[in-house]
Short mmCIF file of C-alpha atoms and ligand atoms in Angstrom, two decimals:
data_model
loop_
_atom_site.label_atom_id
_atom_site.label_comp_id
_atom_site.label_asym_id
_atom_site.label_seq_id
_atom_site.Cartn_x
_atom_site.Cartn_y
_atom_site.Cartn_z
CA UNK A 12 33.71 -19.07 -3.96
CA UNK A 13 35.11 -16.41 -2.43
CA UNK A 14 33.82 -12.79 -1.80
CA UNK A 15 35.90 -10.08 -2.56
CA UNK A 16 35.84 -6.04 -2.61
CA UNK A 17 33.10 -5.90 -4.83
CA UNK A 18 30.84 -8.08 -3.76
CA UNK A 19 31.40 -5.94 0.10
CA UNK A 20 30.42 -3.00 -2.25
CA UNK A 21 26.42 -3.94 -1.69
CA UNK A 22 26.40 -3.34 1.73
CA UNK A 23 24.03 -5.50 3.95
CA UNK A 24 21.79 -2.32 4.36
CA UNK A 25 21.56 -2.11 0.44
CA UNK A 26 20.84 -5.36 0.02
CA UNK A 27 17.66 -5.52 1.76
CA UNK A 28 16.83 -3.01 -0.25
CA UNK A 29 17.17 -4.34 -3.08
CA UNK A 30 15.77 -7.57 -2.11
CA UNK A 31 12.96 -5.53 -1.37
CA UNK A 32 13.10 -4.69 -4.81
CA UNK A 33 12.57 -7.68 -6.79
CA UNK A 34 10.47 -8.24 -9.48
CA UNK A 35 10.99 -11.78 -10.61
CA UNK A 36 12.43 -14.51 -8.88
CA UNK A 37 16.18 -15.64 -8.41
CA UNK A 38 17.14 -12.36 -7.96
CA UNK A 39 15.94 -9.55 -10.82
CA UNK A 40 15.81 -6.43 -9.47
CA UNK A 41 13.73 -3.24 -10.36
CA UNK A 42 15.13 -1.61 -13.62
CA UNK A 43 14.83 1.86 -11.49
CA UNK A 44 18.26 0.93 -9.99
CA UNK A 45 19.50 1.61 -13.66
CA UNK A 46 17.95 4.96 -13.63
CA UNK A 47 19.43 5.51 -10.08
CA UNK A 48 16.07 6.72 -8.27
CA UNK A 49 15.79 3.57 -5.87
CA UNK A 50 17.06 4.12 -1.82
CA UNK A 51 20.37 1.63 -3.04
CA UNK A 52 20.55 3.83 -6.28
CA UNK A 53 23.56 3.39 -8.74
CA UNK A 54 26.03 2.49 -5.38
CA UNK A 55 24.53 -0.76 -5.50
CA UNK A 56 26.22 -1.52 -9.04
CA UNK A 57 29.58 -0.31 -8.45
CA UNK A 58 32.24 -3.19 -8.51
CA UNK A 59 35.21 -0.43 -7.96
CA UNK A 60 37.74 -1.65 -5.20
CA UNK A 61 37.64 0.22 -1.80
CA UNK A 62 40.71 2.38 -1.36
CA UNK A 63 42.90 1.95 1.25
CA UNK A 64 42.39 4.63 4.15
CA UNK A 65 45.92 5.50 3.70
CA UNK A 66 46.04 5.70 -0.20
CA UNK A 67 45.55 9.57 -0.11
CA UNK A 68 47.77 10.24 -2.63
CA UNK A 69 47.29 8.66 -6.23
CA UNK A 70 50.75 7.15 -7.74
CA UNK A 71 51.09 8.25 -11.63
CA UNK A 72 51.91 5.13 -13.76
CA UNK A 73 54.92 4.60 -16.35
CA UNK A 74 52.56 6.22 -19.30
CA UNK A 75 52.06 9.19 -17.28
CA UNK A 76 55.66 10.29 -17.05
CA UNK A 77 57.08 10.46 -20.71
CA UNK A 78 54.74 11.37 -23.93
CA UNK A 79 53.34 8.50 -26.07
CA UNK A 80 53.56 7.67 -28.95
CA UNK A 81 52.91 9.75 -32.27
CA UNK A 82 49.47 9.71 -34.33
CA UNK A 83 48.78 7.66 -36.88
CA UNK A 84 46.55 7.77 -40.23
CA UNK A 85 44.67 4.64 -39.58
CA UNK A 86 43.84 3.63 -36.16
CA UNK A 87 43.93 0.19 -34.31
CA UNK A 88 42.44 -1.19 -30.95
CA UNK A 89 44.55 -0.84 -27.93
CA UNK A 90 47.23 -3.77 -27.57
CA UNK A 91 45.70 -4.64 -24.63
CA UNK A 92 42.05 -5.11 -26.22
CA UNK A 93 44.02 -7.60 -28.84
CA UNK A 94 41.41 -10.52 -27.99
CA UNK A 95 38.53 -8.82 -29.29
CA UNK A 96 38.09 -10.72 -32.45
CA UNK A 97 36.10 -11.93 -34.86
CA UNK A 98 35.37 -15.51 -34.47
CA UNK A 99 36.49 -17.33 -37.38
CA UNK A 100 36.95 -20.68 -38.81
CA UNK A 101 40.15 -22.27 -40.11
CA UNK A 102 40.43 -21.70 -43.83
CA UNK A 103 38.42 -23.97 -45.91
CA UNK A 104 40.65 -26.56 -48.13
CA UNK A 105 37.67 -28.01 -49.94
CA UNK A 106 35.76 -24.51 -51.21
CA UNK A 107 37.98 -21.80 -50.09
CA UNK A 108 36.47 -18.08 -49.53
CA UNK A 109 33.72 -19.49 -48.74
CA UNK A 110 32.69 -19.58 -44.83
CA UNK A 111 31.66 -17.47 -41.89
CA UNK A 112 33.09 -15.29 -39.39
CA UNK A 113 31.05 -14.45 -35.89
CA UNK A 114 30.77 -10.62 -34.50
CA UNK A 115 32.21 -10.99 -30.90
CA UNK A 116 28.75 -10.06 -29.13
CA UNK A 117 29.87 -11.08 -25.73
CA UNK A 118 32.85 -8.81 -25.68
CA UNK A 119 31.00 -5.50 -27.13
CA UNK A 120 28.89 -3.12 -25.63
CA UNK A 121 26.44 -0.44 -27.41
CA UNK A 122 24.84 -1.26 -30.07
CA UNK A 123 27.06 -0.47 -33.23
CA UNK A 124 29.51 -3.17 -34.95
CA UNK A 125 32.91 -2.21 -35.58
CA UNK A 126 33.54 -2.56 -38.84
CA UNK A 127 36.52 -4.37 -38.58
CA UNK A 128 33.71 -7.09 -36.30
CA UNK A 129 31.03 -7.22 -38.47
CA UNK A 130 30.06 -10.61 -39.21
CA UNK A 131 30.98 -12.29 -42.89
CA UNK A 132 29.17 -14.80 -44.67
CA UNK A 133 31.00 -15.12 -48.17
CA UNK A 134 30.02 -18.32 -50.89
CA UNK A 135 33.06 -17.72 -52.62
CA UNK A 136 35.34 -15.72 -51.38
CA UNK A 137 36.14 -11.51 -51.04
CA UNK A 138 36.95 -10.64 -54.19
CA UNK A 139 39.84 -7.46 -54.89
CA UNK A 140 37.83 -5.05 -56.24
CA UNK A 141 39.13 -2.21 -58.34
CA UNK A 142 36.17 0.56 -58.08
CA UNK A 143 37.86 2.04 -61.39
CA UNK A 144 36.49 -0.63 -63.29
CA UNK A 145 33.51 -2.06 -61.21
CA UNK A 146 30.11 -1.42 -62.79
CA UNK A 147 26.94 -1.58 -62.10
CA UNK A 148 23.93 -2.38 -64.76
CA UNK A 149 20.36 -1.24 -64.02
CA UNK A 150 18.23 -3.07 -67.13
CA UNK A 151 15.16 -5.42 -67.45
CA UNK A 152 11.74 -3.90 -67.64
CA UNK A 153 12.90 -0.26 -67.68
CA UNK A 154 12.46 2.79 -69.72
CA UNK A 155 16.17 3.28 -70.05
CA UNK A 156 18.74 0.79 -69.37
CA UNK A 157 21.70 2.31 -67.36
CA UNK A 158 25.33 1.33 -66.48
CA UNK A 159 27.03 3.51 -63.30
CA UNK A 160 30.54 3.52 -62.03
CA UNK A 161 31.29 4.39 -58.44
CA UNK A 162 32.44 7.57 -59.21
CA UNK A 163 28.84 7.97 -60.88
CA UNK A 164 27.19 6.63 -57.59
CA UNK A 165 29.24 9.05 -55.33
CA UNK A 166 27.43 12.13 -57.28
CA UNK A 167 24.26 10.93 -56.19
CA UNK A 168 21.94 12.13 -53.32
CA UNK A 169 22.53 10.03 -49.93
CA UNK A 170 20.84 9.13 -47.17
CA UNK A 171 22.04 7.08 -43.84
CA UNK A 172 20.24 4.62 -41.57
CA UNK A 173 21.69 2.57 -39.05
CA UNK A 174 20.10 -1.15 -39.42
CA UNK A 175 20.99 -5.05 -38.17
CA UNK A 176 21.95 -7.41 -40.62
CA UNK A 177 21.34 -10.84 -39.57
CA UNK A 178 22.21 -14.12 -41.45
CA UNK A 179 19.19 -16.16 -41.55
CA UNK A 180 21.39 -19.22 -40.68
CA UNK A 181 22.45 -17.38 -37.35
CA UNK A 182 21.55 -19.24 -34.58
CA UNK A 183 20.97 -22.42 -36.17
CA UNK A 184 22.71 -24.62 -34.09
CA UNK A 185 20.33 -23.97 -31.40
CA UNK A 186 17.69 -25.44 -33.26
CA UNK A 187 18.97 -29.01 -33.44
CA UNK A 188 20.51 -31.76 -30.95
CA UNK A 189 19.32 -33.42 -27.86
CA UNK A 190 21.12 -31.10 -26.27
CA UNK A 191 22.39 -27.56 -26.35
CA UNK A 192 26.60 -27.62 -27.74
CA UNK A 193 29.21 -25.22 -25.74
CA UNK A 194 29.27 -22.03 -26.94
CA UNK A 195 29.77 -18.09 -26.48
CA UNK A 196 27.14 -15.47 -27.68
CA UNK A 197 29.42 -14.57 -30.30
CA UNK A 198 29.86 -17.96 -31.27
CA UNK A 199 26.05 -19.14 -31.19
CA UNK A 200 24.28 -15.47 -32.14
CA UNK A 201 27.63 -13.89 -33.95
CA UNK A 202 25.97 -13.48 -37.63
CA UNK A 203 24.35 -10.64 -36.95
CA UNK A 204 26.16 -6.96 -36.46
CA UNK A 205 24.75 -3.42 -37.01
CA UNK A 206 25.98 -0.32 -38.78
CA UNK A 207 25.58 2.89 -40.14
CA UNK A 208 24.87 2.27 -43.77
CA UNK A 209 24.87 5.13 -46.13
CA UNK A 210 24.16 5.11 -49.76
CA UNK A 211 21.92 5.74 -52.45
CA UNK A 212 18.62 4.92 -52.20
CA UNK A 213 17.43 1.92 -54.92
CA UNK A 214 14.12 4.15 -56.22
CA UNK A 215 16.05 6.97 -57.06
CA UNK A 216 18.17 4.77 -59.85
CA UNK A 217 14.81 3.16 -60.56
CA UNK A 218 12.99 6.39 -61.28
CA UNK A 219 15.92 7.54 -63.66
CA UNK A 220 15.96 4.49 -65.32
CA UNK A 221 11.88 4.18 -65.63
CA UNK A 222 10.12 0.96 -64.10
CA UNK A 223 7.82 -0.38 -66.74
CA UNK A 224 4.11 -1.11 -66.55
CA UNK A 225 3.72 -4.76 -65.36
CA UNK A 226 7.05 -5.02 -63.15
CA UNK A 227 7.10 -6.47 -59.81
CA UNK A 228 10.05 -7.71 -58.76
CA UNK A 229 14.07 -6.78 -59.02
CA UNK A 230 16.45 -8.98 -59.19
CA UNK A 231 20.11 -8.72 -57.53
CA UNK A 232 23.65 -10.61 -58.88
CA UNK A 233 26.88 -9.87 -57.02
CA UNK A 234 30.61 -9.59 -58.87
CA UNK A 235 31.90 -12.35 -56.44
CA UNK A 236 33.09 -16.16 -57.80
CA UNK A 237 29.62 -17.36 -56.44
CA UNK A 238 27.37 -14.76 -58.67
CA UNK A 239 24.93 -14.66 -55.69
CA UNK A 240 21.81 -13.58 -57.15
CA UNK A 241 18.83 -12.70 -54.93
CA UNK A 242 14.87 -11.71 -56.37
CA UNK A 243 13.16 -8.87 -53.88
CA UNK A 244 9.83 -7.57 -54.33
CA UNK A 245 9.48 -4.06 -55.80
CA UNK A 246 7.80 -2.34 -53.27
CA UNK A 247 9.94 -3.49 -50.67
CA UNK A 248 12.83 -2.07 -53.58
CA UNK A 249 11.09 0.97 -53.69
CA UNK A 250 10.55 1.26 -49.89
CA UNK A 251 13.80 1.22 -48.08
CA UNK A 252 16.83 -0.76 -50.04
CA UNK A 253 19.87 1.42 -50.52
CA UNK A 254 22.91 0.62 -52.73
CA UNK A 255 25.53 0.77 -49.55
CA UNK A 256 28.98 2.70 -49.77
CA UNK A 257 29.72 3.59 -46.50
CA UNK A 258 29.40 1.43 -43.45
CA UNK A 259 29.98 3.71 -40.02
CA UNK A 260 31.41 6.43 -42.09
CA UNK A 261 34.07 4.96 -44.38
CA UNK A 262 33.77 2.79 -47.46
CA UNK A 263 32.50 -0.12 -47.05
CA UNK A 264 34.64 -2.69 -46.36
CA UNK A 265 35.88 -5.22 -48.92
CA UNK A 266 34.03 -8.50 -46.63
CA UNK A 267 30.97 -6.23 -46.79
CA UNK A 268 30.89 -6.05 -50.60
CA UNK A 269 33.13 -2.86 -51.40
CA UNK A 270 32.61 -0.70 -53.56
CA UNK A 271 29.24 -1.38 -53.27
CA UNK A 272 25.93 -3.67 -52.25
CA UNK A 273 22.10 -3.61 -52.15
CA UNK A 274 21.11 -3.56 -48.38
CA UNK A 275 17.93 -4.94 -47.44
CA UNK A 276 16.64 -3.39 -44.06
CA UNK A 277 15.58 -5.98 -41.99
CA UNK A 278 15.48 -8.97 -44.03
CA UNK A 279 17.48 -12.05 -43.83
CA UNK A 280 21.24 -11.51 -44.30
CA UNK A 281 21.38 -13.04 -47.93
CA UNK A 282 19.39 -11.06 -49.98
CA UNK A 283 21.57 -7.96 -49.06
CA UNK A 284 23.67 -8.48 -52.36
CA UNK A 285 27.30 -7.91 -51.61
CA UNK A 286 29.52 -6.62 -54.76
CA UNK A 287 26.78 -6.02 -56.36
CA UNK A 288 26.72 -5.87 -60.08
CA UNK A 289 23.45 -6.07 -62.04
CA UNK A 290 19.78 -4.81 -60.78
CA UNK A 291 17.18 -6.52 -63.55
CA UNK A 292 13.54 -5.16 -62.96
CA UNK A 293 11.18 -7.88 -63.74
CA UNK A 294 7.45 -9.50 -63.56
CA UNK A 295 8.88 -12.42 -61.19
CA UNK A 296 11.17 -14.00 -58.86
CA UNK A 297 14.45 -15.36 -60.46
CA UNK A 298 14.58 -18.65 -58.42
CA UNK A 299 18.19 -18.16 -58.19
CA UNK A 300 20.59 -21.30 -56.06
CA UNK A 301 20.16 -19.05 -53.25
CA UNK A 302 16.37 -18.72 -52.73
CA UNK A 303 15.62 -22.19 -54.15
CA UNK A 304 18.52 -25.19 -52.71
CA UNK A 305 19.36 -22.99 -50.04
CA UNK A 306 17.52 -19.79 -47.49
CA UNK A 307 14.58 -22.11 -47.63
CA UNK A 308 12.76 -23.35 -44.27
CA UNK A 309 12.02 -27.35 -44.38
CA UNK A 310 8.84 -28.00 -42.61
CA UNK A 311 7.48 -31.47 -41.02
CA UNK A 312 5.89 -32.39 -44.31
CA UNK A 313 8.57 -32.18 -46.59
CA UNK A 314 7.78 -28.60 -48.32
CA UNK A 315 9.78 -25.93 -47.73
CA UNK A 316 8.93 -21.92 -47.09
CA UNK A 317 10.77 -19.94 -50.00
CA UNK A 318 11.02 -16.23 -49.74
CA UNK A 319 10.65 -15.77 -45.95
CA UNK A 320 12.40 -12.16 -45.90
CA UNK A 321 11.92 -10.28 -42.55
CA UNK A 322 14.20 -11.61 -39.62
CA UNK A 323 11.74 -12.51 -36.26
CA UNK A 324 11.76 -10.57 -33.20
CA UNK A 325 14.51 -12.27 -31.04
CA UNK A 326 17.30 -11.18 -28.29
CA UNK A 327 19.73 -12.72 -26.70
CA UNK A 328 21.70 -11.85 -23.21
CA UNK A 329 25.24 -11.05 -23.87
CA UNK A 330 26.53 -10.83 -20.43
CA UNK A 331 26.25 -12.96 -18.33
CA UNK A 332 26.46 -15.30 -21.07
CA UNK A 333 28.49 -19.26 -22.37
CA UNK A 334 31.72 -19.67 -21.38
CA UNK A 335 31.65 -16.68 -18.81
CA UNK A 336 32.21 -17.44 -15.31
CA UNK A 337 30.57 -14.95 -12.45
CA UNK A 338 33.30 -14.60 -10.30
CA UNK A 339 31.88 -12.66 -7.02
CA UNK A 340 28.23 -12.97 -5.32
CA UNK A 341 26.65 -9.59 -5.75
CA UNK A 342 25.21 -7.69 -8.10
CA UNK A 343 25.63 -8.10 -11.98
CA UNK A 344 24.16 -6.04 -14.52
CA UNK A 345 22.31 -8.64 -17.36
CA UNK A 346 22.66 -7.25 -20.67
CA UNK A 347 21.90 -7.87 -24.48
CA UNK A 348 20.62 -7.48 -27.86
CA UNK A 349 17.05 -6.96 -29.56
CA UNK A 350 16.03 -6.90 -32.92
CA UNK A 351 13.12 -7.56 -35.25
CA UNK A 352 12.74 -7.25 -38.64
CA UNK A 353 9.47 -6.23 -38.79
CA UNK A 354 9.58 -3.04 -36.82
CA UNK A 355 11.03 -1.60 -33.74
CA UNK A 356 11.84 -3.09 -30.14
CA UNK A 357 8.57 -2.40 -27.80
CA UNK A 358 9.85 -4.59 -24.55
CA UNK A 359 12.18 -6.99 -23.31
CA UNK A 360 11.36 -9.30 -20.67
CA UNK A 361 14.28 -10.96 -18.53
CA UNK A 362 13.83 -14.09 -16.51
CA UNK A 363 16.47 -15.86 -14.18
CA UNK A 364 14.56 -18.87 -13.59
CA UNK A 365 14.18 -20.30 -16.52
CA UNK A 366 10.85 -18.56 -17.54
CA UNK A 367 8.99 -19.43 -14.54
CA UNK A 368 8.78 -15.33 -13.51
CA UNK A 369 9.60 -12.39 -15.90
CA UNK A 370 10.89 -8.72 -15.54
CA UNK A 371 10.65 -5.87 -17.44
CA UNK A 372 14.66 -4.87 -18.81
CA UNK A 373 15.15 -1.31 -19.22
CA UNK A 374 15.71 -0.67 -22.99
CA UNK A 375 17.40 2.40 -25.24
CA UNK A 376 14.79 5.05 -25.19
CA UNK A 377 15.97 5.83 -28.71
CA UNK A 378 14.73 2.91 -30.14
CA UNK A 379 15.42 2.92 -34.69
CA UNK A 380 13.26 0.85 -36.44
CA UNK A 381 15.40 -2.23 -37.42
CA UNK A 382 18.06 -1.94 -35.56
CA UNK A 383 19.86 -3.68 -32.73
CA UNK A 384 18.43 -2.13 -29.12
CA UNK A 385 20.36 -2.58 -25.91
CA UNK A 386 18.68 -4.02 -22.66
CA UNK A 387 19.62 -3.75 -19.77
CA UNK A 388 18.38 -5.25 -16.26
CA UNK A 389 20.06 -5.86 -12.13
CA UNK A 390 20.39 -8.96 -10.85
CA UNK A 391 21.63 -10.14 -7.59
CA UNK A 392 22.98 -13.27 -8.10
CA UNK A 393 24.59 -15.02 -4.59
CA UNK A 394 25.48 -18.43 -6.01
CA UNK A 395 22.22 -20.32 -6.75
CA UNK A 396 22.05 -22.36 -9.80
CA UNK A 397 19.89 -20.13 -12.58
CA UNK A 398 18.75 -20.05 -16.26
CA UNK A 399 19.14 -16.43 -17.87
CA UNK A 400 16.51 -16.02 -20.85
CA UNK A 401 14.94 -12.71 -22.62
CA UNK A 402 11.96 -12.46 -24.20
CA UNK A 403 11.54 -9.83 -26.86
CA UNK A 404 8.43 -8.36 -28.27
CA UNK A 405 8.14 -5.61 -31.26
CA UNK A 406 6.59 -2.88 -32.49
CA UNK A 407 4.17 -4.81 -34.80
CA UNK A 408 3.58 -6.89 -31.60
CA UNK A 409 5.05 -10.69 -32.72
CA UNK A 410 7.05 -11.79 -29.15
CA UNK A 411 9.80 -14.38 -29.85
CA UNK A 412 9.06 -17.98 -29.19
CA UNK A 413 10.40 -20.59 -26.60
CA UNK A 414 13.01 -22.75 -27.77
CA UNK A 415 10.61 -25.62 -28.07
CA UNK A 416 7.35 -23.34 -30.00
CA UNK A 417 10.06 -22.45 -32.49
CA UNK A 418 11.34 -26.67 -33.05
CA UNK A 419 7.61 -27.46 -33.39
CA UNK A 420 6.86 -25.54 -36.61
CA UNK A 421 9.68 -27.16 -38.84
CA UNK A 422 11.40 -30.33 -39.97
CA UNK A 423 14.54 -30.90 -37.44
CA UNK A 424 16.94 -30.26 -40.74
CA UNK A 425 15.82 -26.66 -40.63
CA UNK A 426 18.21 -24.86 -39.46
CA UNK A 427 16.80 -20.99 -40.73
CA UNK A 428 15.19 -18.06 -39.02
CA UNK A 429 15.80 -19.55 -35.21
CA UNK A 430 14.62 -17.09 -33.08
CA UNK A 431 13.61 -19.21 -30.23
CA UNK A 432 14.71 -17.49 -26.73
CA UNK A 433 18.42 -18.80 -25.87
CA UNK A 434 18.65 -20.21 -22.19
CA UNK A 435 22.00 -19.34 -20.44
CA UNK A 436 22.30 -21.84 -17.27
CA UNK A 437 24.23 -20.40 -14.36
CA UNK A 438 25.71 -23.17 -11.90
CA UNK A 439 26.46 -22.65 -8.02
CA UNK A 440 30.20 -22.02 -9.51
CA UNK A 441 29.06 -19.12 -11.28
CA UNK A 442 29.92 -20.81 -14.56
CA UNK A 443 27.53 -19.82 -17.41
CA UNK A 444 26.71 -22.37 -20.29
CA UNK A 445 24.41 -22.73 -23.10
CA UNK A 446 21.33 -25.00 -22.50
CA UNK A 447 17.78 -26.51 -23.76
CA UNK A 448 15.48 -25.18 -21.19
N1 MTE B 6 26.52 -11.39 -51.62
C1 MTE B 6 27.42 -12.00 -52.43
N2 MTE B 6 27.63 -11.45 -53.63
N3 MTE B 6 28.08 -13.11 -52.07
C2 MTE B 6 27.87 -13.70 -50.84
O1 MTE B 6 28.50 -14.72 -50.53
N4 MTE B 6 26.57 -13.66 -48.75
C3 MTE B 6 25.24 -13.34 -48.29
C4 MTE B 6 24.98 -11.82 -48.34
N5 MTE B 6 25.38 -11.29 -49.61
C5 MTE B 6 26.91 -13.12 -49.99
C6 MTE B 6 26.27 -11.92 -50.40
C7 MTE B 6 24.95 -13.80 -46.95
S1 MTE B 6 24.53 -15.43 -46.81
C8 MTE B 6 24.88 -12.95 -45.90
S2 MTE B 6 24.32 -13.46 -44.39
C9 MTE B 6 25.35 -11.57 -45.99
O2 MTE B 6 25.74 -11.22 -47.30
C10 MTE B 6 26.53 -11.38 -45.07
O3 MTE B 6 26.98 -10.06 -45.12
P1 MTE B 6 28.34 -9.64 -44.45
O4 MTE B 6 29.40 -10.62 -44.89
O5 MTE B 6 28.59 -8.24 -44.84
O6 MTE B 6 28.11 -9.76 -42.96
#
């Protein structure tokens, strides 16, 4: 491989600094270059091209020299950012609507989901709501039965948080197979986005409405073709669940269950009721399709876990990640995603050698309880084969699992709740690709 400008950038004085600086083997380097208070500081991570001595005087472009083009009511990502998708399948012939589309992880940064990226899981389609007529019926064990419209809902007092949401079958294919299949971050990790959700919280329609003596449980049914209906505890109702309207500021979109849907902080993907409908306040679970065949963990013996809600602390490296290819020796920022469902992010541990030696990542010092948290590490990589992993660890203090600890608690059909650290092997090409480590 060849070296070009950037790689020239770390300059030989800079990196024996920085060697100096390591704090795990195959090449992770002190999180203080991030912070830019080492002797090679933040000039170690620039990838800029030199300029020429001569190129004194900058050349203005085409777009410089006549105006551009007018506003517009509803933006759209710049032509040249067109291959920023969502990754999704072809249209199903045999049950159509119903399928997955994958958030793009490896091609964002931050830590918020567009919401034209956010992930979609539908069982039967998006339906075409018209919020005119759409409805939603509060009844069971309650005082007062009541019916709202979104108009209705809009009147009510708000309140915003920014959460994950995570499909519980995200990741899956990890947990199966001899080997590890070709894939991006996106592709592998891509059910899981996070917004700004804002909405009404569920207690406040549950106060109006007046929870009887003896209830425990809600349960949840969305508008769609599938009726998805999902049972949630009460307190955990009570605690945090919001009926959603906006996502990042606007309605929420259509794929996300427009006009409205029950979001469940932290929990898996599929009990946050899209479209929803009908809230029925009862004594028990419902055992709906979706919490009995299905969103049910098979373990070695034959039974199965039902009602495992809260998502397990897990991250994943973004960049460098599959189907990338490093193309210069030098220095390369390693980068990714936390989350846990039971908490906050406490510390993310990054390790180039396939968890022989571990470093501390630097992470967002604004850390929200359930929410996606950005990491962040250097690493001077000059062309020795490596494996890339992170290691999260939360708030409530559960770190996530090796690959192999995760495999050995359940049947090899389970395919739910993988959160077993994803490998990324690096080859002396530079060419990054999922693996079993
Ligand atoms: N709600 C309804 N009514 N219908 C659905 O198909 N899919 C569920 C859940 N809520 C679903 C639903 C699943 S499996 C997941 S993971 C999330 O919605 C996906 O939410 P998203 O499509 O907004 O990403």
């Amino acid at each position: 491989m060849q070296n070009n400008n950037k790689s020239e950038r770390v300059r030989s004085d800079e990196k024996i600094a920085l060697l100096n600086d390591q704090v795990a083997g195959n090449g992770l380097i002190s999180r203080r270059h991030l912070l830019g208070l080492s002797l090679a500081g933040a000039g170690g991570l620039v990838t800029s091209s030199v300029l020429a001595a001569d190129a004194g005087l900058l050349t203005r472009p085409a777009w410089s020299m006549t105006p551009g083009r007018d506003p517009s009511e509803y933006g759209n990502p710049s032509s040249h950012a067109a291959q920023i998708k969502r990754l999704a399948p072809a249209p199903n012939a045999i049950s159509p609507g119903t399928g997955a589309s994958r958030t793009p992880l490896h091609l964002l940064q931050g830590t918020i989901t567009p919401n034209s990226l956010h992930f979609e899981r539908h069982h039967s389609g998006v339906p075409d709501i018209d919020p005119a007529q759409h409805r939603l019926v509060l009844h069971g064990m309650v005082r007062q039965p009541l019916e709202f419209s979104y108009e209705d809902l809009l009147a009510y007092p708000m309140v915003s948080r920014v959460h994950f949401l995570e499909c519980s079958g995200n990741s899956g294919g990890n947990s199966s197979g001899a080997s590890a299949s070709d894939g991006s971050a996106g592709g592998i990790h891509g059910l899981l986005s996070c917004a700004e959700w804002t909405g009404v919280r569920l207690s406040t329609l549950l106060d109006e409405a007046g929870v009887a003596a003896g209830a425990s449980w809600i349960t949840a049914t969305g508008a769609d073709a599938a009726s998805l209906g999902r049972s949630v505890p009460l307190d955990k109702a009570l605690r945090d669940v919001i009926i959603a309207l906006y996502q990042n500021g606007e309605p929420i979109r259509p794929e996300q269950g427009y006009p409205m849907r029950m979001f469940v902080p932290g929990w898996e993907g599929n009990v946050s009721v899209k479209w929803l409908t009908q809230i029925k306040v009862t004594d028990g679970p419902a055992n709906f399709r979706d919490e009995t065949s299905r969103y049910t963990e098979l373990l070695p013996d034959g039974k199965s876990l039902q009602f495992t809600y809260p998502m397990g602390v897990k991250s994943v490296i973004t960049s460098p990640s599959g189907q990338m290819t490093l193309t210069r020796h030098g220095l390369h920022e390693v980068t990714g995603l936390a989350w846990s469902g039971s908490g906050s992010i406490r510390r993310v541990e990054i390790s180039a050698d396939g968890g022989r030696t571990w470093a501390d990542a630097l992470i967002d010092a604004d850390q929200r309880e359930l929410a996606l948290t950005r990491f962040r590490l250097p690493w001077l990589w000059e062309g020795a084969e490596a494996v890339l992993q992170s290691r999260a660890t939360d708030s409530a203090g559960n770190v996530q699992p090796s690959r192999a600890a995760w495999v050995a608690q359940y049947s090899p059909a389970n395919r739910y709740h993988f959160n077993g650290i994803q490998s990324w092997a690096v080859s002396a090409q530079g060419e990054v690709k999922n693996v079993y480590a």
